[in-house]
Short mmCIF file of C-alpha atoms and ligand atoms in Angstrom, two decimals:
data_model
loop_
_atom_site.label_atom_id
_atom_site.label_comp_id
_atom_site.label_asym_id
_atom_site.label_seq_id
_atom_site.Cartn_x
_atom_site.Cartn_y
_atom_site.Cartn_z
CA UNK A 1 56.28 -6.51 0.87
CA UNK A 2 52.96 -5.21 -0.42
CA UNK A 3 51.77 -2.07 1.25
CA UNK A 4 48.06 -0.91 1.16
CA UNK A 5 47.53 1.19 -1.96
CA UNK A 6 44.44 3.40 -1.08
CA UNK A 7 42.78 4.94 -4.36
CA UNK A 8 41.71 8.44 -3.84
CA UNK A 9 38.31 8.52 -4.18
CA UNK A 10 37.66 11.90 -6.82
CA UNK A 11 34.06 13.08 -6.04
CA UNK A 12 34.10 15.76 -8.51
CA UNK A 13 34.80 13.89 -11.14
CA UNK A 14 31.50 11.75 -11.55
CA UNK A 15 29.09 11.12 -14.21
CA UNK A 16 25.53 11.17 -13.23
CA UNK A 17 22.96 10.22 -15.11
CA UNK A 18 19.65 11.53 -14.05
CA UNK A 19 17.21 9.06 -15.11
CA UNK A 20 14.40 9.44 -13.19
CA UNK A 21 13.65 13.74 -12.33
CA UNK A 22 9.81 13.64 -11.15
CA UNK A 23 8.00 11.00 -8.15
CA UNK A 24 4.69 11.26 -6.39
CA UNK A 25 4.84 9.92 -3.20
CA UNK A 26 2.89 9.80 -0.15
CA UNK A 27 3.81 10.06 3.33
CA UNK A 28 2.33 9.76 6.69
CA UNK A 29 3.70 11.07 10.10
CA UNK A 30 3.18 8.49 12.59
CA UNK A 31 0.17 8.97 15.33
CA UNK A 32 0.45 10.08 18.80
CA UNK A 33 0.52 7.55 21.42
CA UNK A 34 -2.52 7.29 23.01
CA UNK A 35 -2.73 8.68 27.08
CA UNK A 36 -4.22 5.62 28.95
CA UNK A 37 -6.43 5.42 32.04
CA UNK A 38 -4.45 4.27 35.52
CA UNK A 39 -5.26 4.80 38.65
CA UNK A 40 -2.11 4.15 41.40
CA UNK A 41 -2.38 1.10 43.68
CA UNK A 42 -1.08 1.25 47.09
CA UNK A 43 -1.22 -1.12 50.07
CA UNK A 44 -4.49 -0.61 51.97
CA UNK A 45 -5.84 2.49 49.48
CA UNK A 46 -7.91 0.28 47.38
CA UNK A 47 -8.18 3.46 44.56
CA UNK A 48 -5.42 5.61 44.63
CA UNK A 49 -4.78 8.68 42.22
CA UNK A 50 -5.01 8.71 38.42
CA UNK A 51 -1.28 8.20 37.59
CA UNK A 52 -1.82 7.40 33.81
CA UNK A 53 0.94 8.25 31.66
CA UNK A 54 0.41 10.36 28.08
CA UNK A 55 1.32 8.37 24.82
CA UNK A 56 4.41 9.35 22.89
CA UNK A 57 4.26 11.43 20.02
CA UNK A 58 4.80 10.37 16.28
CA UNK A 59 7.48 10.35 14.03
CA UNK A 60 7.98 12.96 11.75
CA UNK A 61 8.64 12.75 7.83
CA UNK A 62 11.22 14.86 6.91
CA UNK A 63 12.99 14.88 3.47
CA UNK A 64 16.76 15.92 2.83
CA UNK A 65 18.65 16.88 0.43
CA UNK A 66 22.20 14.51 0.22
CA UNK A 67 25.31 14.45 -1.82
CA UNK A 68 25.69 12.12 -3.91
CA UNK A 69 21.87 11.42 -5.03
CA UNK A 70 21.40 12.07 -8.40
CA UNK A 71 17.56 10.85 -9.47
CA UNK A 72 14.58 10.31 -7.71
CA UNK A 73 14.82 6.66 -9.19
CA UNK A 74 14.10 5.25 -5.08
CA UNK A 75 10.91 6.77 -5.38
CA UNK A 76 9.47 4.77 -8.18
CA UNK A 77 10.73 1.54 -6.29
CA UNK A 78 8.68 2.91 -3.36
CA UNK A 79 5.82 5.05 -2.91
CA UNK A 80 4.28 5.43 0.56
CA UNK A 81 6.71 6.44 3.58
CA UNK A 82 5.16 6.16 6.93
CA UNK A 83 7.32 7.19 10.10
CA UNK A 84 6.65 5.39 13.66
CA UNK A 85 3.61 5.75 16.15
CA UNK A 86 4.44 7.15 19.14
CA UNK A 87 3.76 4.27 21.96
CA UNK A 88 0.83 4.26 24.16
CA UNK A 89 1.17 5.84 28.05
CA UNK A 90 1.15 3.28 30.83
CA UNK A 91 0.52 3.48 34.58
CA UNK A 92 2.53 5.06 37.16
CA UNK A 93 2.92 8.10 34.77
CA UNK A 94 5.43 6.41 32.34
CA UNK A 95 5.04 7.97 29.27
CA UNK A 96 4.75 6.30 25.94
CA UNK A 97 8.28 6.82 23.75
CA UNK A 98 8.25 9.07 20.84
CA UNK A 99 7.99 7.43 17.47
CA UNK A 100 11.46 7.78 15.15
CA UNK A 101 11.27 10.19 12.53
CA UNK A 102 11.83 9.44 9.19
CA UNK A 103 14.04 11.00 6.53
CA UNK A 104 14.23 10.55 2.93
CA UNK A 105 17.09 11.56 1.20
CA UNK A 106 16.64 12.99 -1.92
CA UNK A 107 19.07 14.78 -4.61
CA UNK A 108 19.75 18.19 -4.00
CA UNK A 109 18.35 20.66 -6.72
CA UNK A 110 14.65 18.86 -5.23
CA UNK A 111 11.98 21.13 -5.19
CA UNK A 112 8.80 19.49 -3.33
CA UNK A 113 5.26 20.30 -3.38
CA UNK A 114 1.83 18.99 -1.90
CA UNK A 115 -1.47 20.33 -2.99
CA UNK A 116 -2.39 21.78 0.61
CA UNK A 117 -0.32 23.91 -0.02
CA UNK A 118 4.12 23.24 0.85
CA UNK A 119 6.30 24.48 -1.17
CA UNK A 120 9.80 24.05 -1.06
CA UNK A 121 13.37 23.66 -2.60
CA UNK A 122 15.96 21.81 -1.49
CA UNK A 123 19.29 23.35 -2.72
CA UNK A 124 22.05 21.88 -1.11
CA UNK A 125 23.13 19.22 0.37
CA UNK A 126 21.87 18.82 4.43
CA UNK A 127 18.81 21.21 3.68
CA UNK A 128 16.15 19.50 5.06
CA UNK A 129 12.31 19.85 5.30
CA UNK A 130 9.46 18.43 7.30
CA UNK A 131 6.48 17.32 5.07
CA UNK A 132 4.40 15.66 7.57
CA UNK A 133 4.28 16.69 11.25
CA UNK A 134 3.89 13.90 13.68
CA UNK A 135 0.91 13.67 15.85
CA UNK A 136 1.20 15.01 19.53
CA UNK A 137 0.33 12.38 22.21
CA UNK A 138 -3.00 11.56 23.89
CA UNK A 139 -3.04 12.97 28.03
CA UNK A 140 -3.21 10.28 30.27
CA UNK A 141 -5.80 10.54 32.61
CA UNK A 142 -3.35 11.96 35.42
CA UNK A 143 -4.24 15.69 33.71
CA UNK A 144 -8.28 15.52 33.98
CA UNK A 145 -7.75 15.84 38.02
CA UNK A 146 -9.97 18.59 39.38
CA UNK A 147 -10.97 19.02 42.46
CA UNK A 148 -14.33 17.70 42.09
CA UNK A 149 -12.92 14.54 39.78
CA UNK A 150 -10.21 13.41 41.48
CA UNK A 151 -10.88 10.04 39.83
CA UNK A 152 -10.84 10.57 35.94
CA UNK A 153 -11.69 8.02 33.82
CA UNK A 154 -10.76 9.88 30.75
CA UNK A 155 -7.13 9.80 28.53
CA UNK A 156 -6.83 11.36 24.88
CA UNK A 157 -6.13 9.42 22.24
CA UNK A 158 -3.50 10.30 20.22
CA UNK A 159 -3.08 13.18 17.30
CA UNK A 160 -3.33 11.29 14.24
CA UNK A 161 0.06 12.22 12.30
CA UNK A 162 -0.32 14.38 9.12
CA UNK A 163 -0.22 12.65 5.71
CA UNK A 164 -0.06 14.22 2.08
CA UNK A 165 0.73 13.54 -1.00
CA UNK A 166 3.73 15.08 -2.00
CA UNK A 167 5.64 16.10 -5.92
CA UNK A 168 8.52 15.55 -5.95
CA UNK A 169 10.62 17.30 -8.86
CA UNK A 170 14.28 17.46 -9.90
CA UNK A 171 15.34 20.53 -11.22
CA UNK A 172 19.28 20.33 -12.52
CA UNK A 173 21.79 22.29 -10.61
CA UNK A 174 24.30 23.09 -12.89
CA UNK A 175 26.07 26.44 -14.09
CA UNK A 176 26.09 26.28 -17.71
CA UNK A 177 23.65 24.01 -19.31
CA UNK A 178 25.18 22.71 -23.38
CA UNK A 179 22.28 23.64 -25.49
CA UNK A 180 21.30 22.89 -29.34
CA UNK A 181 20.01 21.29 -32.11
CA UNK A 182 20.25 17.29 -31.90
CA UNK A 183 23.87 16.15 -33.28
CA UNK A 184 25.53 19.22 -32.66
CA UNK A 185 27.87 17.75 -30.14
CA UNK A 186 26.92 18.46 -26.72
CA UNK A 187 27.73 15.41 -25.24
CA UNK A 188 31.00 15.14 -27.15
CA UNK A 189 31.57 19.18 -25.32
CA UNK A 190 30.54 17.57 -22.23
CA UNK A 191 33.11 14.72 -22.84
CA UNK A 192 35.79 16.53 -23.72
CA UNK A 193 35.18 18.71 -20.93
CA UNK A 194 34.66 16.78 -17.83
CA UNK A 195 35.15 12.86 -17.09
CA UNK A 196 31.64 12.41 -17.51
CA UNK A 197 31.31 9.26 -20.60
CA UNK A 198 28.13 10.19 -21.81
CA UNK A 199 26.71 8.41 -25.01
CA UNK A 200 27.87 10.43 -27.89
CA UNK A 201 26.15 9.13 -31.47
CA UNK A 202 25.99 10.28 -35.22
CA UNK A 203 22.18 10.40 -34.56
CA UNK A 204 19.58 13.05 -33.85
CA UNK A 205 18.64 12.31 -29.81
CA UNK A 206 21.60 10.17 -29.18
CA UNK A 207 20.96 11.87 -25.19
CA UNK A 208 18.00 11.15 -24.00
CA UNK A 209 17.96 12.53 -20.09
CA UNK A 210 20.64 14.89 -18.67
CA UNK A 211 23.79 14.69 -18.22
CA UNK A 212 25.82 16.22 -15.53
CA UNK A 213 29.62 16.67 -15.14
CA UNK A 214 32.05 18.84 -13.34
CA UNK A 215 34.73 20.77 -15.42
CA UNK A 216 37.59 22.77 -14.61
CA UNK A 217 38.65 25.94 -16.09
CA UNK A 218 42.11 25.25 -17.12
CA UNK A 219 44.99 26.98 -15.04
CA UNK A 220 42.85 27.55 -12.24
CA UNK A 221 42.21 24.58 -9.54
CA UNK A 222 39.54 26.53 -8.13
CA UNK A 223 37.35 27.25 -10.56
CA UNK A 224 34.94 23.91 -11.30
CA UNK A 225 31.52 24.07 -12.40
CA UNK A 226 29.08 21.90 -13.36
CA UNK A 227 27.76 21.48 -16.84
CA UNK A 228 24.91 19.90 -17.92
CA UNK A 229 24.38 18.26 -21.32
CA UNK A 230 20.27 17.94 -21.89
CA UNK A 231 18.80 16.26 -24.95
CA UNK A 232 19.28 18.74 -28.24
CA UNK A 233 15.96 20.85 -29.22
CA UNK A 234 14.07 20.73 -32.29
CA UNK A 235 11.52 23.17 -33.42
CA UNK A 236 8.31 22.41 -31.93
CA UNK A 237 9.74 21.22 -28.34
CA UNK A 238 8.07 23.20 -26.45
CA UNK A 239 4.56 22.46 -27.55
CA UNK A 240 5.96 18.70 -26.86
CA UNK A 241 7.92 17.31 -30.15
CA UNK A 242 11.19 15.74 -30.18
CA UNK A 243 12.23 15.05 -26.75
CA UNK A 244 9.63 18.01 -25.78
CA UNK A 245 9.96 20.43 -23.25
CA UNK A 246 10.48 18.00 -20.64
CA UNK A 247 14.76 18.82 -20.15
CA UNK A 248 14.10 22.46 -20.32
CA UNK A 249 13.18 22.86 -16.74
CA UNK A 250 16.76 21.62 -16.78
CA UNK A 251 17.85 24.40 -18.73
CA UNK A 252 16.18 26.52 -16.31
CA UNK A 253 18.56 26.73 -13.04
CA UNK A 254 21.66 27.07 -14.99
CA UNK A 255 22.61 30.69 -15.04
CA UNK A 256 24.79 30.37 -18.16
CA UNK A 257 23.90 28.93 -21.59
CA UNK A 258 26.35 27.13 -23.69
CA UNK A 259 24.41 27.29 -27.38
CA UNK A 260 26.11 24.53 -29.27
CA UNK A 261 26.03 24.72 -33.29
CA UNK A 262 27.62 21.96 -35.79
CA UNK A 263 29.54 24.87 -37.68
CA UNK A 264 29.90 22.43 -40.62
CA UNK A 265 26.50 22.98 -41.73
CA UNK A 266 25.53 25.70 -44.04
CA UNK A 267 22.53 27.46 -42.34
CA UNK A 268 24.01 27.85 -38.63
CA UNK A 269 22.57 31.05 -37.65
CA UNK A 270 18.77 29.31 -38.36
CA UNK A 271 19.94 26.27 -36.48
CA UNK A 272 20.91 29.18 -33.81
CA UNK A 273 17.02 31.01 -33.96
CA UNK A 274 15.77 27.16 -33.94
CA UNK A 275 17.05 26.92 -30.93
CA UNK A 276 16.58 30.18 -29.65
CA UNK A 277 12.86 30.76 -30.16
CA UNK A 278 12.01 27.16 -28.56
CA UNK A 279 13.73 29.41 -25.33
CA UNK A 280 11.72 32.13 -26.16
CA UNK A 281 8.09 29.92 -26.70
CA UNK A 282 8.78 27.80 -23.26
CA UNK A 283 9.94 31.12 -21.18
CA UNK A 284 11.15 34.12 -22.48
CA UNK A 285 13.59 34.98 -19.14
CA UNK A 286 15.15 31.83 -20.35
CA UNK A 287 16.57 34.31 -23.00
CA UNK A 288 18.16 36.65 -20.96
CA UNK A 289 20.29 34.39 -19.34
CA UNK A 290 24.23 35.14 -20.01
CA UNK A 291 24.79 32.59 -23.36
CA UNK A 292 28.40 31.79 -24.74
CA UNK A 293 27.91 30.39 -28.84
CA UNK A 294 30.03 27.46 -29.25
CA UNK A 295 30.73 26.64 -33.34
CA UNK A 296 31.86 23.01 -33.14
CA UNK A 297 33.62 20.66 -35.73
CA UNK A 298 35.67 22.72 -36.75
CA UNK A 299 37.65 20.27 -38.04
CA UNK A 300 35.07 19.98 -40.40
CA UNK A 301 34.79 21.27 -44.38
CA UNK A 302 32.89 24.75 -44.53
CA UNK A 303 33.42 24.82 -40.48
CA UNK A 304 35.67 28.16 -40.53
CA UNK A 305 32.70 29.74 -42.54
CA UNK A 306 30.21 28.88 -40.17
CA UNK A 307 32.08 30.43 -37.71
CA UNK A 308 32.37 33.75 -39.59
CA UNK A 309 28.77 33.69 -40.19
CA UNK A 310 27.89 33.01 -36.54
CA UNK A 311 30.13 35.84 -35.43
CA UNK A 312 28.93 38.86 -38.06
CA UNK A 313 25.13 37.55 -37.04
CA UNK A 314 25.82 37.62 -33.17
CA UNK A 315 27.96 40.60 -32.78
CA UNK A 316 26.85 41.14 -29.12
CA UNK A 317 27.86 37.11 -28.37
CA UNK A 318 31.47 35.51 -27.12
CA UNK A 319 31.47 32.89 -29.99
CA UNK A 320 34.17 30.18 -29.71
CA UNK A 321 35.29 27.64 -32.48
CA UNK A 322 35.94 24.37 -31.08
CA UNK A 323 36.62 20.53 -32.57
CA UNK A 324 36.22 17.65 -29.88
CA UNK A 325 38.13 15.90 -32.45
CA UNK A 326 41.50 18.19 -32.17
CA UNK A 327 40.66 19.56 -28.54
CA UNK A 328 40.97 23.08 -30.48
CA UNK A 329 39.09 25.88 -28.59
CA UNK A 330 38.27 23.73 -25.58
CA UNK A 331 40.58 25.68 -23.14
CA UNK A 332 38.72 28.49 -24.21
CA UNK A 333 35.71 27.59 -24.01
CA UNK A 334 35.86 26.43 -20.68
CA UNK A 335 37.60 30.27 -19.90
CA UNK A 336 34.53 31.73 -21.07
CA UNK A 337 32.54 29.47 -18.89
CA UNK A 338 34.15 30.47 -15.76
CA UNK A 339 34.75 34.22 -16.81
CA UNK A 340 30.96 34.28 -17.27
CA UNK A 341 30.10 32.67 -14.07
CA UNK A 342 32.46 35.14 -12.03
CA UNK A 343 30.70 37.78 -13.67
CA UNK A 344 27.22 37.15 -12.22
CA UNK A 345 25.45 39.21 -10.32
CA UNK A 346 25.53 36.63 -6.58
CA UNK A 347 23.14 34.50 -6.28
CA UNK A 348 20.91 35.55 -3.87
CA UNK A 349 21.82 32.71 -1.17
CA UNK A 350 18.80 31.35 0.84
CA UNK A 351 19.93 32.03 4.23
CA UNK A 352 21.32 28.70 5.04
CA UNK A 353 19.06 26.44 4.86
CA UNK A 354 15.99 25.41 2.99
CA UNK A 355 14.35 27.85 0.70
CA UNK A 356 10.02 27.20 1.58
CA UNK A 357 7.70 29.26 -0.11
CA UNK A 358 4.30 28.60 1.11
CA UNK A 359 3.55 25.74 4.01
CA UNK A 360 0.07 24.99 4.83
CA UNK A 361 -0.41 26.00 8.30
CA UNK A 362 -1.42 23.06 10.66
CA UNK A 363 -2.76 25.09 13.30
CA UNK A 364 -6.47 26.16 11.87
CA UNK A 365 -9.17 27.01 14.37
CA UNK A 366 -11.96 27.59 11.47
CA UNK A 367 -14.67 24.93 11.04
CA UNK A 368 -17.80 25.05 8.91
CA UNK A 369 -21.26 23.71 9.56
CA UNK A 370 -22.80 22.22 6.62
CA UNK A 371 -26.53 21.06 6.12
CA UNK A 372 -26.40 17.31 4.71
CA UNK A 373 -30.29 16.97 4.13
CA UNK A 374 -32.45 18.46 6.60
CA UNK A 375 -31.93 17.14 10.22
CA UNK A 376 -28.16 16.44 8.81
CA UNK A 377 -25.63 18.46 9.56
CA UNK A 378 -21.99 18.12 9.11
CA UNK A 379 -18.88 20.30 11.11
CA UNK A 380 -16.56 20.48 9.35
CA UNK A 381 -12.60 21.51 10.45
CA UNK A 382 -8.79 21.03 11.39
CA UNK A 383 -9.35 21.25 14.90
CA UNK A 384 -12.22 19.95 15.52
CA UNK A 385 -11.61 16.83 13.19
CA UNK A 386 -8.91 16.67 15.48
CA UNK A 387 -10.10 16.65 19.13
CA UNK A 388 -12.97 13.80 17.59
CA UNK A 389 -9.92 11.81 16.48
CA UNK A 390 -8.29 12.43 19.68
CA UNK A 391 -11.32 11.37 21.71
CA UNK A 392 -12.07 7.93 23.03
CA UNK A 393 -15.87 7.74 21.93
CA UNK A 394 -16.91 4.76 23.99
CA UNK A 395 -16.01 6.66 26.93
CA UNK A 396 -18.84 8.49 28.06
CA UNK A 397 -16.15 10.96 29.90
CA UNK A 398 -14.74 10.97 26.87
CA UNK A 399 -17.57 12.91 24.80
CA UNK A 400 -18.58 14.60 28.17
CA UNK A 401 -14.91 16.80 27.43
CA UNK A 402 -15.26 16.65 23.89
CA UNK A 403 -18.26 18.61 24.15
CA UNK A 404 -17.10 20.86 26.53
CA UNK A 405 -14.25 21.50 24.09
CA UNK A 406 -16.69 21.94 21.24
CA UNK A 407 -18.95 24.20 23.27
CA UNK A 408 -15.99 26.87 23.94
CA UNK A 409 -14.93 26.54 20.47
CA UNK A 410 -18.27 28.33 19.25
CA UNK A 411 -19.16 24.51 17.48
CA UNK A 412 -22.55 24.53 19.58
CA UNK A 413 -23.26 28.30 18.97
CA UNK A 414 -23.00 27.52 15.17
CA UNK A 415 -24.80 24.70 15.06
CA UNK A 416 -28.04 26.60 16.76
CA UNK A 417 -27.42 29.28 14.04
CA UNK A 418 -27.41 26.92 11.30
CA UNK A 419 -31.18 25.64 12.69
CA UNK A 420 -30.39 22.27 14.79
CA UNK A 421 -33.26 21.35 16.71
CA UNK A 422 -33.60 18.52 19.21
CA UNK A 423 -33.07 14.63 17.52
CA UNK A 424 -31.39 16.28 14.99
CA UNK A 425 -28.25 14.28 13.51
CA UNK A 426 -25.03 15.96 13.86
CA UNK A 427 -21.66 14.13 12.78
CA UNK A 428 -18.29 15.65 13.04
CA UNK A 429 -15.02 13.40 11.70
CA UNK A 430 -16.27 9.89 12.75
CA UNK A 431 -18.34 10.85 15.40
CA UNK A 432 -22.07 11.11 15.28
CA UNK A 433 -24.27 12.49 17.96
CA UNK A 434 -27.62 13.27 18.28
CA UNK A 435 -28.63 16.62 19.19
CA UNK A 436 -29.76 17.05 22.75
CA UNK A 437 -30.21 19.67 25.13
N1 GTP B 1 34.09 15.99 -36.83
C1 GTP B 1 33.55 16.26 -35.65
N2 GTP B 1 32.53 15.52 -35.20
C2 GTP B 1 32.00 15.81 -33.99
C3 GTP B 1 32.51 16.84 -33.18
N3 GTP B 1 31.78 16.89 -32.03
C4 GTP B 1 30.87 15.91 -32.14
N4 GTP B 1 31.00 15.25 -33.32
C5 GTP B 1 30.18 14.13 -33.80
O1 GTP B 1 28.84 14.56 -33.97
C6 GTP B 1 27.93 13.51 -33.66
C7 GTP B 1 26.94 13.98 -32.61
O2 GTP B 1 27.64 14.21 -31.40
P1 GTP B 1 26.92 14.25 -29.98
O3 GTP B 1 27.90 14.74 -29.00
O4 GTP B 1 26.26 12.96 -29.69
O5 GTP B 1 25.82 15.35 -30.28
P2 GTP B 1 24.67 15.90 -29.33
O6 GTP B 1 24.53 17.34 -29.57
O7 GTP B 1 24.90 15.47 -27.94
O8 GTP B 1 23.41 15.15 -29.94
P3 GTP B 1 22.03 14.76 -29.24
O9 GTP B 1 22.35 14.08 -27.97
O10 GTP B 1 21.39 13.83 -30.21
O11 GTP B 1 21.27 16.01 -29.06
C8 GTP B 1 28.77 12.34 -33.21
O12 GTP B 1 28.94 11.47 -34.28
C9 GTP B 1 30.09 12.99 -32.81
O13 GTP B 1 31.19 12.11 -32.94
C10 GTP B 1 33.62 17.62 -33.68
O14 GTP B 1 34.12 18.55 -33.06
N5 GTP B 1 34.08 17.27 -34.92
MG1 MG B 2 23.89 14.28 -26.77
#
């Protein structure tokens, strides 16, 4: 009898390639509903009360971070995300529904950024940030009952959802990152040390994107850590040659360096300063990181020299000799990679959750008057842009509150300052007016 065989499925072991590391995308939240215009119908009472109902509000984009991403590849399929509309109120105060927000997953290690001004990083997998606020819903008509209106014919319209353009950038979340001239076997190390199969060749820039794998320090279960194998560095990279700078904003999140030399070569401690002053020229902190030297083949002719010479000229470095080819120095190696990382100072968590530097604030009361030509005159602002958007225009109701609004707002006030006199064109988001009394 055949029984199920169920294959364990081994998440840390995984090679990912990260292909694609940088998107520009644009999103939209969706609108508000808009708040309609009802008025309740009753046997015998021919006009009842306003009962309209206020529209829904919009969807919400929100990105998160999720396991198991590893590019940004979906985003050069795709550009523009737009989340729902909220749905329009109807009478007998039923309100419109609330658009569905929309999420994007991205890889963790994302950091995102718009020009207006967000900023933020998305670590770990479930952080999760909102990049375009949905737009509140339009008031039905049921709230502009006073006592001297009791029949309004007036509903908002909508917010308009937010939109942006956003950058989207993967940074590499790994804890040691295999450094080094071209051919020096990095993503042999990276082989040898995790079950990641990247493309290993007896060619300068045989790895051209990053590699990621997970590796375990032998005898202890616990300790796993990521490597990452980036594309080797030639002099000149950071100014753009070889492969350029490009994979050293890889380099940059790793807290430990693993600076890999081919010890079979004669010159290894200049194939070490190559390496090292292309740190130094693209950011010197990337220097100070903890590094761990690596001389590899040593299965190689001349390879036990180079190893000599790389210890007497780095006397304050852990150098280890290791072959890929005999597996020699690998468990240690991999010691020295986890002793290093226990030795850290701690991270300095973000406090569960996403890490947001700067976020444009939506809520901004300012507006400027500008003169167009004379007899021209622009207002200019968040708020105000807004209530125009939010305003039916061909409701003369409509612009009576609008104005009202404006007035207590200071827009009028300004306007008179600026010099608007009577006839005077004055526009303000899609709505043009001329001045009156
Ligand atoms: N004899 C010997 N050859 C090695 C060893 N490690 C790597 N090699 C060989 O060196 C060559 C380059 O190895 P890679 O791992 O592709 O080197 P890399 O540093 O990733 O190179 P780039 O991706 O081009 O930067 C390949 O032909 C490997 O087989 C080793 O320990 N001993
Ligand atoms: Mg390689």
């Amino acid at each position: 009898m055949w029984t199920a065989h169920q294959e364990s499925t081994d998440y840390v072991h995984t090679h990912m390639p990260i292909d694609v590391d940088e998107a520009r995308i644009w999103v939209k939240a969706g609108d508000g509903g808009n708040g309609v215009v009802s008025f309740r119908r009753e046997k015998f009472v021919p006009f009842g009360g306003p009962d309209g109902g206020d529209g829904g509000r919009g969807g919400s984009v929100y990105l998160v971070a999720r396991q198991g991403i590893s590019t940004l590849l979906d985003f050069t399929h795709q550009r523009t995300f737009k989340a729902e509309r909220g749905g329009h109120g109807r009478g007998a105060r039923q309100h419109g529904k609330a658009g569905v927000d929309l999420e994007l997953a991205v890889p963790p290690g994302t950091h995102v950024a718009s020009e207006a001004g967000l900023s933020a990083d998305l670590l770990r997998p479930g952080d999760r940030v909102m990049v375009a606020r949905g737009g509140r819903g339009g008031l039905g008509n049921t709230h502009f009952a006073t006592s001297t209106q009791r029949t309004p014919r007036i509903a908002q319209k909508g917010e308009p959802g937010e939109e942006r353009t956003l950058q989207l950038e993967l940074k590499t979340i790994a804890q040691a990152a295999l450094i080094g001239e071209p051919n020096a076997g990095k993503s042999s190390l990276l082989a040898a040390t995790s079950s990641a199969k990247p493309q290993i060749g007896d060619y300068p820039f045989t790895t051209l994107s990053p590699n990621l794998g997970v590796a375990e320090a032998p005898g202890d279960m616990e300790q796993v850590f990521v490597l990452a194998d980036v594309p080797g560095l030639i002099a000149g990279a950071h100014t753009g040659a070889g492969l350029g700078h490009r994979f050293l904003r890889h380099v940059e999140r790793a807290p430990i360096l693993v600076h890999v030399v081919d010890a079979s070569r004669p010159d290894v401690m200049d194939a070490y300063h190559v390496v090292r002053s292309e740190l130094e020229a693209y950011k010197p902190e990337l220097t100070e990181k903890p590094e761990i030297v690596v001389a590899n083949k040593l299965d190689l002719p001349n390879a036990r020299e180079g190893l000599i010479h790389l210890r007497e000229g780095l006397p304050n470095r852990v150098v280890i000799g290791t072959s890929t080819v005999t597996n020699e120095g690998i468990p240690t190696l991999l010691d020295a990679v986890a002793n290093a990382l226990r030795n850290l100072p701690r991270p300095e968590e973000p406090d569960g959750g996403v890490r947001v530097y700067r976020m444009d604030t939506t809520e901004d009361d300012g507006f400027v008057v500008k003169t167009v030509e004379p007899g021209v005159y622009r207002v200019q602002g968040k708020r105000v842009e807004r209530l125009v958007a939010m305003t039916d225009l061909a409701s003369d109701e409509g612009t009576d509150h609008l104005q009202k609004q404006l007035e207590r707002l200071g827009v009028f006030d300004a306007l008179e300052r600026a010099g608007v006199q009577v006839g005077d064109t004055v526009t303000i988001g899609e709505w043009e007016t001329e001045w009156g009394l």
